C-alpha positions in Angstrom: 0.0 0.0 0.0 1.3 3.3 -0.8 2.1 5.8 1.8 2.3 9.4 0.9 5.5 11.8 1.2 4.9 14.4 0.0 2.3 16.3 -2.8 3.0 19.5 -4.5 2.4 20.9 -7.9 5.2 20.2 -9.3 5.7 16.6 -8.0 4.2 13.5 -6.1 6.6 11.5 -3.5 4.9 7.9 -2.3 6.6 4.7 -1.1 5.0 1.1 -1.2 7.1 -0.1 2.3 5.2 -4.3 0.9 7.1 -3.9 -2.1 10.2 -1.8 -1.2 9.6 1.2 -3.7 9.8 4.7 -4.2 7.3 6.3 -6.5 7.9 10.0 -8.0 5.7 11.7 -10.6 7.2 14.8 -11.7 5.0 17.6 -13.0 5.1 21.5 -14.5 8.4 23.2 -15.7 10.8 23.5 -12.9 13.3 26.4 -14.3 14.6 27.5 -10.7 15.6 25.6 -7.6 13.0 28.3 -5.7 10.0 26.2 -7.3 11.1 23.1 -5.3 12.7 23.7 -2.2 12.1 21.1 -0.3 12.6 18.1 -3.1 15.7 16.8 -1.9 14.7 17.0 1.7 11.3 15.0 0.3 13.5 12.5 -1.6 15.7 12.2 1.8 12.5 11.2 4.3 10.7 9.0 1.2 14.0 6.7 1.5 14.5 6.9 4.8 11.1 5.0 5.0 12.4 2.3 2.4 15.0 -0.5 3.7 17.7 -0.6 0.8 17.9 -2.2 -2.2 15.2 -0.6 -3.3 13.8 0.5 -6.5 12.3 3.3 -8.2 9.5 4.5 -10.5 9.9 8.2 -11.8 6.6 9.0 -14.5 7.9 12.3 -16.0 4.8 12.3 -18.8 3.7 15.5 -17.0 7.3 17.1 -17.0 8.7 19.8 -19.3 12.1 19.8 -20.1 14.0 21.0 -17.0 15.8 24.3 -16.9 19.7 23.8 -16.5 19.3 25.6 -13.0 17.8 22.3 -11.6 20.5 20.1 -12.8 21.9 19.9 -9.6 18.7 19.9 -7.4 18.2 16.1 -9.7 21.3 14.8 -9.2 21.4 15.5 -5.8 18.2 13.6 -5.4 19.8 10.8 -7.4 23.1 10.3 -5.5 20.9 10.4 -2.1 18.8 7.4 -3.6 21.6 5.7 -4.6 23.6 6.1 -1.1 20.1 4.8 0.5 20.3 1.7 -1.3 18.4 2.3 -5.1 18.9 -1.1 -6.7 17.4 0.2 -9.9 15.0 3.3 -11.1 12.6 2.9 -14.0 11.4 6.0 -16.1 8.2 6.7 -17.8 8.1 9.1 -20.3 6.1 10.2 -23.3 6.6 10.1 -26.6 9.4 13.4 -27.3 13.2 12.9 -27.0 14.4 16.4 -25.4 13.1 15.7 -22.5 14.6 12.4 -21.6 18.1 13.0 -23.5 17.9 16.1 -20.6 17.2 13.3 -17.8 19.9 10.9 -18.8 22.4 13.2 -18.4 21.4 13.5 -14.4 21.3 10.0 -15.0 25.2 9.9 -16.2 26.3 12.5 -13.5 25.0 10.6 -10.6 25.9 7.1 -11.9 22.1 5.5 -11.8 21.0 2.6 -12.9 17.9 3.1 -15.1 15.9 2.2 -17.6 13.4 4.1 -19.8 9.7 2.9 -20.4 6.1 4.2 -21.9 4.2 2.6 -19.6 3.7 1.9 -16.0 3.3 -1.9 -16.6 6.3 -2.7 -18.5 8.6 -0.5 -16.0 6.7 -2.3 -12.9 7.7 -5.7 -14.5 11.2 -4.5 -15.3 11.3 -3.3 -11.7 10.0 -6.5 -10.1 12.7 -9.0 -11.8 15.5 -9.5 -11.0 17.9 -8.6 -13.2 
């Protein structure tokens, strides 16, 4: 059952504690690090809750490409996940390529291990094996 972190406009933080999993749905244009000040901090309590390895689902359908001024506010997030024991993240995204070329540079940066999906179902099952 999911458990909610935290909800604002311009994301969604939940965790699933039964299946070890950190849900994030990203939302809006986020140009400045002032639009999302407490992210991180989010992203820090949601894994707290989780006992490592975990995983991670990330739906960024509702996302714009980022402004370069949140780079670092992202890979933060992603090298705190990582520390807190992220086995593996999956990514949903829409059809478009800025957008997720954008992303997979965070990606590079904070050395995750991801994979990117169009729907919910094939990244669940991706996140559920084993490999």
């Amino acid at each position: 059952m999911r458990q909610s972190i935290s909800e604002t406009r311009n994301y969604t933080i939940s965790v699933d504690t039964s299946i070890n999993r950190l849900y994030i749905v990203l939302r809006g244009f986020w140009l400045d690090p002032s639009q999302i000040p407490d992210y991180v901090g989010n992203i820090s309590t949601a894994v707290g809750v989780l006992s490592g390895p975990f995983t991670a689902l990330v739906d960024v359908r509702e996302m714009h490409t980022p402004g370069h001024l949140v780079k670092d506010i992202h890979v933060a997030a992603q090298k705190i996940c990582i520390s807190s024991g992220l086995r593996k993240s999956a990514e949903i995204f829409p059809e478009g390529i800025s957008k997720q070329l954008e992303l997979e540079e965070y990606s590079l940066e904070s050395k995750l291990f991801r994979r990117s999906f169009r729907s919910i179902v094939e990244a669940e099952l991706w996140l559920d094996s084993t490999d």
